[in-house]
Coordinates of C-alpha atoms in Angstrom, one line a residue:
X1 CA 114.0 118.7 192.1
X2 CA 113.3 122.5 191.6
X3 CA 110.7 123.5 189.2
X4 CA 112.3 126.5 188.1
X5 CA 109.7 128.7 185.8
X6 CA 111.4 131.9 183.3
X7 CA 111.4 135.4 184.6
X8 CA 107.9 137.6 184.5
X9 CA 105.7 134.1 184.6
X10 CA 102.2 134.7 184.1
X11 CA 100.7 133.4 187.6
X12 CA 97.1 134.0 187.7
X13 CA 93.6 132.8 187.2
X14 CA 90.3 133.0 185.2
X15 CA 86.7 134.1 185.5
X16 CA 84.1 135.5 183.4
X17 CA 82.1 138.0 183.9
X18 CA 78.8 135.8 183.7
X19 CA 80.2 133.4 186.0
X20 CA 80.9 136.3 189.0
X21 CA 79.1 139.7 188.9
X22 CA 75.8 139.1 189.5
X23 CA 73.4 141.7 189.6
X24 CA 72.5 140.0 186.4
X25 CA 69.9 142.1 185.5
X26 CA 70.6 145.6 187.1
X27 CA 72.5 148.4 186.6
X28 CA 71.3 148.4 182.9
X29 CA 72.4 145.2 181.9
X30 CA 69.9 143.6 179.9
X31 CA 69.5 139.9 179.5
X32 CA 71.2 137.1 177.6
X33 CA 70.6 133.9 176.8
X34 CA 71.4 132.5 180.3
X35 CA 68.8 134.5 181.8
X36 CA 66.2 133.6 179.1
X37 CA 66.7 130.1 179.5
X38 CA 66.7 130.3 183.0
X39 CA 63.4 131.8 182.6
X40 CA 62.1 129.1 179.9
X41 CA 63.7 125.6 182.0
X42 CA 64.8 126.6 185.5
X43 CA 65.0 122.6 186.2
X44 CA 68.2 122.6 183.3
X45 CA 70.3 124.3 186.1
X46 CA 71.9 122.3 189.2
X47 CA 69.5 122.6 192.1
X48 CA 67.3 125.6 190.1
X49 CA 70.0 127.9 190.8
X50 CA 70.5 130.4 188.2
X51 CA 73.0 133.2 186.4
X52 CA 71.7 135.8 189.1
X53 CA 73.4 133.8 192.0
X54 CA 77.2 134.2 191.5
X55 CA 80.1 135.4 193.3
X56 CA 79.0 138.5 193.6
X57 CA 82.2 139.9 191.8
X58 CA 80.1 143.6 191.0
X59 CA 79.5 144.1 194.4
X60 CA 82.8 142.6 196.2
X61 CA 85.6 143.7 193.3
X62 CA 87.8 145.1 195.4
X63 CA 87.8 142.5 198.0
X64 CA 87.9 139.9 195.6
X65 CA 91.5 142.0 193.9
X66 CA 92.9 142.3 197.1
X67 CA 92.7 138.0 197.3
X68 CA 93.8 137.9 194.0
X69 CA 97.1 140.2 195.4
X70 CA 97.5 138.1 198.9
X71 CA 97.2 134.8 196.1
X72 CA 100.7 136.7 194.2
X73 CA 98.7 137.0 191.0
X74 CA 100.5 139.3 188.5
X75 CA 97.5 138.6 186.1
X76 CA 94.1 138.1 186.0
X77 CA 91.4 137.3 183.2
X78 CA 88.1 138.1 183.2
X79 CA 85.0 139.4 180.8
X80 CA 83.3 142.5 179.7
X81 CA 79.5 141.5 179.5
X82 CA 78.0 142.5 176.1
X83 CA 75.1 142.8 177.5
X84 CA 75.8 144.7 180.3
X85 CA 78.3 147.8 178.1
X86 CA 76.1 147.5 175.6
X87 CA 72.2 146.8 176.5
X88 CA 70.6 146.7 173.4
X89 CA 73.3 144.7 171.7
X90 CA 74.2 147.9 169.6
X91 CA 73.8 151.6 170.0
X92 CA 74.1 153.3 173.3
X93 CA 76.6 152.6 176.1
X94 CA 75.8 152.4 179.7
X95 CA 77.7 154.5 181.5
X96 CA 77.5 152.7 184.6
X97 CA 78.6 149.5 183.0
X98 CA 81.9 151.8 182.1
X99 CA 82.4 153.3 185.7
X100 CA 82.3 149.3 186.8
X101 CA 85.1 148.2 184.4
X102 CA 86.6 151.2 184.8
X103 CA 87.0 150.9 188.7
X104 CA 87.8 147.0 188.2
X105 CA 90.4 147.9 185.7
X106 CA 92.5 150.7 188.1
X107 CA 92.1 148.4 191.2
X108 CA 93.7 145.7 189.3
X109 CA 96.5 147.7 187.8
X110 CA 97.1 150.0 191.5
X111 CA 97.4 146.0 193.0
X112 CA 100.2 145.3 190.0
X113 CA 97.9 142.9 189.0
X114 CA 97.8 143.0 184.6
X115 CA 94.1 142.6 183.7
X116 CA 93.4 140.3 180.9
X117 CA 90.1 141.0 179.3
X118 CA 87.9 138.1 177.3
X119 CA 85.0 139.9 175.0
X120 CA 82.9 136.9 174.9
X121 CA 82.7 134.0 177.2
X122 CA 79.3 132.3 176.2
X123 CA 77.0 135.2 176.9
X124 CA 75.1 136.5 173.9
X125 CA 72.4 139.1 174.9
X126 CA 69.0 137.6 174.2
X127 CA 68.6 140.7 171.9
X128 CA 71.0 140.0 170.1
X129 CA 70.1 135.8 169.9
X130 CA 66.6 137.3 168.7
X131 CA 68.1 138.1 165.8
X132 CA 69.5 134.4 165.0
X133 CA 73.0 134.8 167.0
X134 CA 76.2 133.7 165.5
X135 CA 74.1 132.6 162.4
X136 CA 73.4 135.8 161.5
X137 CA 76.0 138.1 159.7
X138 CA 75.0 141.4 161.4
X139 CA 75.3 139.9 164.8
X140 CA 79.0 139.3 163.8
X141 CA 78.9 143.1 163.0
X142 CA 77.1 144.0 166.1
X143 CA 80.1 141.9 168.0
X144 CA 82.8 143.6 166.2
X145 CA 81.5 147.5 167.0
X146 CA 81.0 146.3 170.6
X147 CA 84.7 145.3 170.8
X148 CA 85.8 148.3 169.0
X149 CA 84.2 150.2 171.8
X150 CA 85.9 148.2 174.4
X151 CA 89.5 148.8 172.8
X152 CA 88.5 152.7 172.6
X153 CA 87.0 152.7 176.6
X154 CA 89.5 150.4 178.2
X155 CA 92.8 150.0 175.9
X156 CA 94.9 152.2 177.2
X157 CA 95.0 150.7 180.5
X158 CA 94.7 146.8 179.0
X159 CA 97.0 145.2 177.1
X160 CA 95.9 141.6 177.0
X161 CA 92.9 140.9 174.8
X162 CA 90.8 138.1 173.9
X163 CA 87.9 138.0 171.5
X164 CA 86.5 134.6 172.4
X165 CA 86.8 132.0 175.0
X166 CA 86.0 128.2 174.4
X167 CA 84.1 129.2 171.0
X168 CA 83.6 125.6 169.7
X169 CA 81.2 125.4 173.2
X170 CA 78.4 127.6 172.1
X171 CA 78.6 125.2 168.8
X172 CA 78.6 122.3 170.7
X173 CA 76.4 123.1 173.3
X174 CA 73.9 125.1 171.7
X175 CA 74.1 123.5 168.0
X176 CA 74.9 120.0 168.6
X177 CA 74.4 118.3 171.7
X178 CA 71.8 120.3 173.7
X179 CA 73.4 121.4 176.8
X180 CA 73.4 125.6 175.7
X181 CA 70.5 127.7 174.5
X182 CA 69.1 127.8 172.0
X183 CA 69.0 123.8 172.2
X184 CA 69.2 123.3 168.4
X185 CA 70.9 120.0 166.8
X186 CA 71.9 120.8 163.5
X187 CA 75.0 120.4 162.2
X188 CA 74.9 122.8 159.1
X189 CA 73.6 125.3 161.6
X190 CA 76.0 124.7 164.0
X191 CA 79.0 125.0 160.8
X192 CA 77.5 128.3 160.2
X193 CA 78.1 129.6 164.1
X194 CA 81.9 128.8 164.4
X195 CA 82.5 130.5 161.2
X196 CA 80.7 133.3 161.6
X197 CA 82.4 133.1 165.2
X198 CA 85.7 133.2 163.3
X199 CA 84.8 136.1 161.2
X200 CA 83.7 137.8 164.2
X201 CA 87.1 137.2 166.1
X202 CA 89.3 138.6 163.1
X203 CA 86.9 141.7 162.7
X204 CA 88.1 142.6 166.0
X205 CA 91.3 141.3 165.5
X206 CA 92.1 143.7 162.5
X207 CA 90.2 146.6 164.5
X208 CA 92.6 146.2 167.2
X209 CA 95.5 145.9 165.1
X210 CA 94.7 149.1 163.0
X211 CA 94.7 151.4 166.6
X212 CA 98.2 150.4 167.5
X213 CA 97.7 150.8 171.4
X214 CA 100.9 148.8 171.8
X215 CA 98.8 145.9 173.0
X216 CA 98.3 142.6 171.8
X217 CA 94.9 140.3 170.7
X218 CA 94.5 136.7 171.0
X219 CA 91.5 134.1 171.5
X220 CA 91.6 131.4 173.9
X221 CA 90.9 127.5 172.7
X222 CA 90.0 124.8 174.6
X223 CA 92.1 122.2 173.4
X224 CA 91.6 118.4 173.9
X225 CA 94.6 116.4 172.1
X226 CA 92.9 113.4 170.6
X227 CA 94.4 110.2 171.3
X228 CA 93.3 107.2 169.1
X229 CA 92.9 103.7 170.8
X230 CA 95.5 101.9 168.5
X231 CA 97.9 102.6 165.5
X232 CA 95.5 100.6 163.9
X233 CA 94.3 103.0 160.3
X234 CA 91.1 102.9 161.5
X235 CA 91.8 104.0 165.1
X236 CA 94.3 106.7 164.0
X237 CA 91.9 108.4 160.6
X238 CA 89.2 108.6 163.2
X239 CA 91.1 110.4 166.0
X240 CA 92.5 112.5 163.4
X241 CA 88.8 113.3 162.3
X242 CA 88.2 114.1 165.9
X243 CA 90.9 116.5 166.4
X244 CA 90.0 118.5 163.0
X245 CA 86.1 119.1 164.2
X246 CA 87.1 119.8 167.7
X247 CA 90.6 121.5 167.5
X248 CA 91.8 122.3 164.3
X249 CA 88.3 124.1 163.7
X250 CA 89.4 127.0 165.5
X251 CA 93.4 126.5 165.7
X252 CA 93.7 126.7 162.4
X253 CA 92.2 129.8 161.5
X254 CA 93.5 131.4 164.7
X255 CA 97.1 131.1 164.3
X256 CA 97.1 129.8 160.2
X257 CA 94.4 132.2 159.3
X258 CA 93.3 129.4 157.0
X259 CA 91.0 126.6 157.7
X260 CA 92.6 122.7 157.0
X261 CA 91.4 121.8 153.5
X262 CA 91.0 118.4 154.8
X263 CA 88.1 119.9 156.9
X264 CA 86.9 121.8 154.2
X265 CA 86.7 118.5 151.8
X266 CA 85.5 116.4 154.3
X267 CA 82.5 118.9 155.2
X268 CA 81.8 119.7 151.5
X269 CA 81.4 115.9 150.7
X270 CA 78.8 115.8 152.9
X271 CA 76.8 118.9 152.0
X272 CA 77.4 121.0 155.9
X273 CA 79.7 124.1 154.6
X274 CA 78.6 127.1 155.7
X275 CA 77.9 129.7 153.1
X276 CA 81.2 132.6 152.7
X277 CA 81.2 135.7 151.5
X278 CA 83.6 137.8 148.8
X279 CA 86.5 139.1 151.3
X280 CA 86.2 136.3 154.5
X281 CA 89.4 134.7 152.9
X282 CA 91.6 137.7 153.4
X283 CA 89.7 138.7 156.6
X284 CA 90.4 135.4 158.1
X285 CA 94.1 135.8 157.0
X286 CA 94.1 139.2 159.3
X287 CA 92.4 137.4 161.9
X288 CA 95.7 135.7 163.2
X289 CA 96.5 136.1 166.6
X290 CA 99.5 137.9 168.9
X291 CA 98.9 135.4 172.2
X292 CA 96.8 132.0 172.2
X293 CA 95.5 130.9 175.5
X294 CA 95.1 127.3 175.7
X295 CA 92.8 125.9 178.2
X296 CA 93.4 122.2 179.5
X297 CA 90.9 120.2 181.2
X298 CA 90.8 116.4 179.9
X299 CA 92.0 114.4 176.5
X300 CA 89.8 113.1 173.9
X301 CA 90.1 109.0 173.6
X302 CA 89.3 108.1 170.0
X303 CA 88.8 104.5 168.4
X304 CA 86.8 104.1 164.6
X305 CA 82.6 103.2 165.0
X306 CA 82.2 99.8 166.0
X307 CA 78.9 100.0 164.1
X308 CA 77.2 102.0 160.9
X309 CA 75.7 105.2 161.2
X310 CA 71.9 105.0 161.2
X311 CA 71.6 107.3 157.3
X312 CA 68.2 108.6 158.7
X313 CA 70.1 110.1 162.0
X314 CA 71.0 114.0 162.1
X315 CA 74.5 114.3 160.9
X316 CA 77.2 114.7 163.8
X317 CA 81.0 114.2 164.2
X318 CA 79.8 110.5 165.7
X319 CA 79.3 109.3 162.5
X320 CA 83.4 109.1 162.0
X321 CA 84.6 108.2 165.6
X322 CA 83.2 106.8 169.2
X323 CA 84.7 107.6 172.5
X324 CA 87.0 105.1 174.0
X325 CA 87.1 104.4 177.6
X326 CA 90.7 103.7 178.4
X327 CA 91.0 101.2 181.0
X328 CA 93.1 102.2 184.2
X329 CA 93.0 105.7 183.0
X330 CA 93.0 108.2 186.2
X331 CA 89.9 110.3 186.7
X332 CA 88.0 112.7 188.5
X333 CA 84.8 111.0 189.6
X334 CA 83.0 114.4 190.3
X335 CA 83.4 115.7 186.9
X336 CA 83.7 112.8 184.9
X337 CA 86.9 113.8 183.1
X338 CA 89.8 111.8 182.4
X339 CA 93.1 113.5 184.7
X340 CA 96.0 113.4 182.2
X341 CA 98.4 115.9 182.4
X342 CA 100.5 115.2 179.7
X343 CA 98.5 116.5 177.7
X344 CA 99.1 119.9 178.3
X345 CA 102.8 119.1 177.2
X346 CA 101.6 117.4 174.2
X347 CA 99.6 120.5 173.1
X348 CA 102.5 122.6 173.5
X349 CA 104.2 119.9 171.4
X350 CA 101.9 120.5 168.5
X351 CA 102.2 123.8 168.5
X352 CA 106.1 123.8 168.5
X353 CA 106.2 121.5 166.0
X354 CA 103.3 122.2 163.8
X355 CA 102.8 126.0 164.2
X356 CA 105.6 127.7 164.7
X357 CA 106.0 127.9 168.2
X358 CA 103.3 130.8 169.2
X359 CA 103.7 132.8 172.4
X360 CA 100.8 131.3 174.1
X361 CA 100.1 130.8 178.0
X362 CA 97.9 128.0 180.0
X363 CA 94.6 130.1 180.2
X364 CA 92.6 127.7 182.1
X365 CA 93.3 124.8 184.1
X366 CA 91.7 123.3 186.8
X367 CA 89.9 120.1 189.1
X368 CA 86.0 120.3 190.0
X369 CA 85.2 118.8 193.0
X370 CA 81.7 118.2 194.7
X371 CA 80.7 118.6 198.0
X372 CA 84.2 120.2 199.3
X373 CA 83.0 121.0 202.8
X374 CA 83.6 117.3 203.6
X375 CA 87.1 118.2 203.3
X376 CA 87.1 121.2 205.8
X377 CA 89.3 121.3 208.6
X378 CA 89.5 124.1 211.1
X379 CA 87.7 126.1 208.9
X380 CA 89.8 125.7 206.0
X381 CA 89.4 123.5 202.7
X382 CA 92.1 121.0 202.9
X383 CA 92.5 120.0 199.1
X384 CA 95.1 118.2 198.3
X385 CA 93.6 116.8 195.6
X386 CA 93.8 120.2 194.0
X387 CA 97.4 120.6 194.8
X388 CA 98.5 117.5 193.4
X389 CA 96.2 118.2 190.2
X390 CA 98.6 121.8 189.7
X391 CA 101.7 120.4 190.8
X392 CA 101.5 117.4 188.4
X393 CA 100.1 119.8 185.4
X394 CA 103.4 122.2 186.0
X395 CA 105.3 119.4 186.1
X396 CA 104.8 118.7 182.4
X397 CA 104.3 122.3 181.5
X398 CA 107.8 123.2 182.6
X399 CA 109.1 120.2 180.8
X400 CA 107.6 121.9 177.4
X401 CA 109.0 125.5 178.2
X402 CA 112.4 123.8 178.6
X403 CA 112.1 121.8 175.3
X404 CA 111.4 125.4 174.2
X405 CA 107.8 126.2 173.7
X406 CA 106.8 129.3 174.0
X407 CA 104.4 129.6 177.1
X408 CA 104.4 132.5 179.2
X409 CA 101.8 131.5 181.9
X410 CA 100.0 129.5 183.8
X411 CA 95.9 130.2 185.1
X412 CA 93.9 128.0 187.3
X413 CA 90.4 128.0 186.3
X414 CA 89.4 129.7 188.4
X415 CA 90.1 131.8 192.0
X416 CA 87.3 131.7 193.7
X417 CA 84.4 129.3 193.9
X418 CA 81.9 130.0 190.9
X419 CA 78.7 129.9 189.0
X420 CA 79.4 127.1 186.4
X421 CA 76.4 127.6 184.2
X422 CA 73.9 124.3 184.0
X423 CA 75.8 122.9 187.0
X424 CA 75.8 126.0 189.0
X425 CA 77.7 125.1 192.0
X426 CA 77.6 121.4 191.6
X427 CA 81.6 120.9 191.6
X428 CA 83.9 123.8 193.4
X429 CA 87.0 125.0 191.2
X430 CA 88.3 128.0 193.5
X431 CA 91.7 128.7 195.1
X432 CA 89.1 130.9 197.7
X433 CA 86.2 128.9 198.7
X434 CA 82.9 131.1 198.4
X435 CA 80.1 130.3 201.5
X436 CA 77.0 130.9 199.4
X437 CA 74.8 132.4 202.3
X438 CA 77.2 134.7 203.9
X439 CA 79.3 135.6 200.8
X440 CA 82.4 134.6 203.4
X441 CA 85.5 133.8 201.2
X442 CA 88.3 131.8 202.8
X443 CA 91.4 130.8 201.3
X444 CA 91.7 127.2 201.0
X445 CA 95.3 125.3 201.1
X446 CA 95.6 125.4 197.7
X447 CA 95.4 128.9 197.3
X448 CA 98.3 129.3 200.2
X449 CA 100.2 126.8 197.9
X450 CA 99.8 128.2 194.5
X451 CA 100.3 131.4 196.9
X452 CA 104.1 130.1 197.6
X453 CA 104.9 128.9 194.2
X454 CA 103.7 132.2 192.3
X455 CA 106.5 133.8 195.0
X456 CA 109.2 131.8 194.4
X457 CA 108.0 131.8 190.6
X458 CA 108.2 127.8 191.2
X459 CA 108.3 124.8 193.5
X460 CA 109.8 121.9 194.7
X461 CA 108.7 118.2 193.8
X462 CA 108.1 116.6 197.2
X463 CA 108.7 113.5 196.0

């Protein structure tokens, strides 16, 4: 069969800019909470390596376009640091930061290559996390002059925005479960940051909207569909609870402009709203989006608490649902996620069904693996694994685009072999793999692969 995909597909990939440039602290880029942390708990990070040992993106851009070209991208997303445009969080831009975008922007476009551009992908300058972060109001001010100088800099080459990626992972990892700086568990706290995260995406949102650059704005969700264990009540009220803390959280707001009042009554009941000021309402009604980029990695498996909540324990989304281990369920061993592509048709599902069918495209997508070199072969990555992870994930994205969802791309996380924050280079993700003492990059076969489908804008099943 002949996996056919529509005219002007999105085929592409994702980075961030934390993840790739390096030169973390030069060329006037001043820290952010990656760096600091580094500095406070080097043994949190995979091996002690650190944000300053990336891809070296800021010194190899132009090498690293030219793969994306040979790869038939069309598009590509990455990140403006904050910190690195903007040192001091606010005030004064640094003009070499600019001549960098700048350069990575034209080389992109010359190579027919449409940038997409994230504003914040987990990197909050330590200056600006000084001042309390997303729980402080005039951070979310700070955030939204920073994009507003972004749009007036780089939007009239860029046409594909994004103000956040993955925001519910700051709250998690840095206001929950202690795997981001600032290592705080507190729910109320944590509340406070994906609102004030929200408020901070339809600032910019309504800035961008109000210059008319013939663009369009969106945010980018990672979105785990949350399966319960049974039809059972119990099963089914505590997967739904699951889905409105993890998903809904931000869906809602992004495409409804309007959070789900059954979060907002479960949250009040037990005392964790954050506090809201006269005007969010109608801000967060301006805040919808053009495009919503949906990143896929794994489901959520649900079943109701097997036992009562300890009353003297912090309060957490645990106390309405426990994980369920599915038996038989397929998984990647490296990364210890469930492989389940349907799910990436049953989120486009939902959002036929449920909100109006946005545009929205596959912004991530993609199969960690450790120790890859083990699968070399004449000095090539032989990865099949990979392969059949994309082929099988297309499989069932093409089946929702010809139910009729609106999805205009598809992006493997990521192109090249990265820096993946606490686990460093623990588990590879690239099409290009990335030899960390020569900086050599060598396609591996799933980049020739993904190479062929992106030409023939499709593939055939082998089977």
């Amino acid at each position: 069969m002949k996996y056919q995909f529509p005219d002007n597909f999105w085929w592409g990939s994702a980075s961030s800019a934390p993840q790739t440039e390096g030169e973390t602290l030069s060329f006037g880029k001043s820290a952010t909470i990656w760096d600091q942390w580094f500095k406070e708990q080097p043994t949190r990070f995979h091996n002690g390596v650190g944000p300053a040992d990336t891809s070296t993106f800021y010194q190899h851009w132009k090498q690293d376009i030219a793969l994306l070209k040979e790869l038939n991208h069309n598009t590509f997303r990455t990140s403006i640091s904050w910190a690195r445009l903007i040192p001091q969080g606010r005030g004064a831009v640094n003009q070499e930061a600019v001549a960098f975008y700048n350069q990575v922007i034209d080389e992109l476009l010359a190579q027919g290559i449409k940038p997409f551009i994230n504003l914040f992908h987990f990197d909050m300058p330590m200056v600006m996390q000084q001042q309390g972060g997303w729980e402080n109001r005039d951070v979310v001010t700070a955030y939204a002059e920073f994009a507003s100088v972004c749009f007036e800099l780089f939007g009239d080459r860029v046409k594909h925005w994004f103000t956040f990626n993955e925001p519910v992972v700051p709250v998690e990892g840095g206001y929950l479960y202690d795997f981001h700086y600032p290592n705080v568990v507190d729910f109320r706290r944590a509340a406070t940051v994906a609102y004030h995260t929200m408020i901070a995406h339809s600032l910019a949102v309504k800035a961008y909207h109000q210059r008319n650059d013939g663009g369009e704005i969106g945010i980018i969700l990672n979105l785990t569909p949350s399966y319960p264990r049974s039809q059972n009540p119990a099963d089914v009220k505590a997967a739904n609870i699951a889905d409105l803390m993890f998903n809904r959280s931000f869906l809602d707001p992004a495409l409804r402009g309007e959070y789900p009042q059954e979060l907002v009554a479960l949250l009040k009941e037990h005392g964790q709203l954050p506090v809201c000021q006269d005007g969010d309402k109608a801000l967060l009604a301006a805040g919808v989006v053009d495009l919503l980029g949906i990143n896929y990695y794994q489901p959520r498996r649900i079943k109701c608490r097997d036992s009562l909540v300890n009353p003297d324990s912090p309060f957490m989304p645990e106390w309405f649902f426990e994980a369920y281990d599915m038996p038989g369920r397929q998984m990647n061993p490296y990364r210890g996620w469930e492989i389940y592509a349907q799910g990436i048709y049953d989120i486009l599902t939902n959002l036929r069904e449920n909100y109006d069918n946005p545009n929205c495209y596959i912004s991530e997508n993609g199969m960690g693996v450790e120790n890859e070199q083990r699968f070399e072969e004449n000095g090539q990555i032989q990865d099949d694994y990979r392969i059949d992870f994309v082929r099988d994930h297309l499989k069932w994205l093409h089946k929702g685009i010809s139910e009729g969802s609106n999805c205009l791309g598809y992006h493997m996380w990521t192109f090249i072999d990265n820096w993946s924050w606490c686990n460093a280079y623990k588990n590879r993700y690239g099409f290009v793999s990335l030899n960390l003492e020569t900086q050599q990059r060598t396609i591996k076969k799933s980049g020739e692969w993904y190479r062929a489908t992106a030409a023939e804008n499709g593939f055939n099943d082998r089977t």
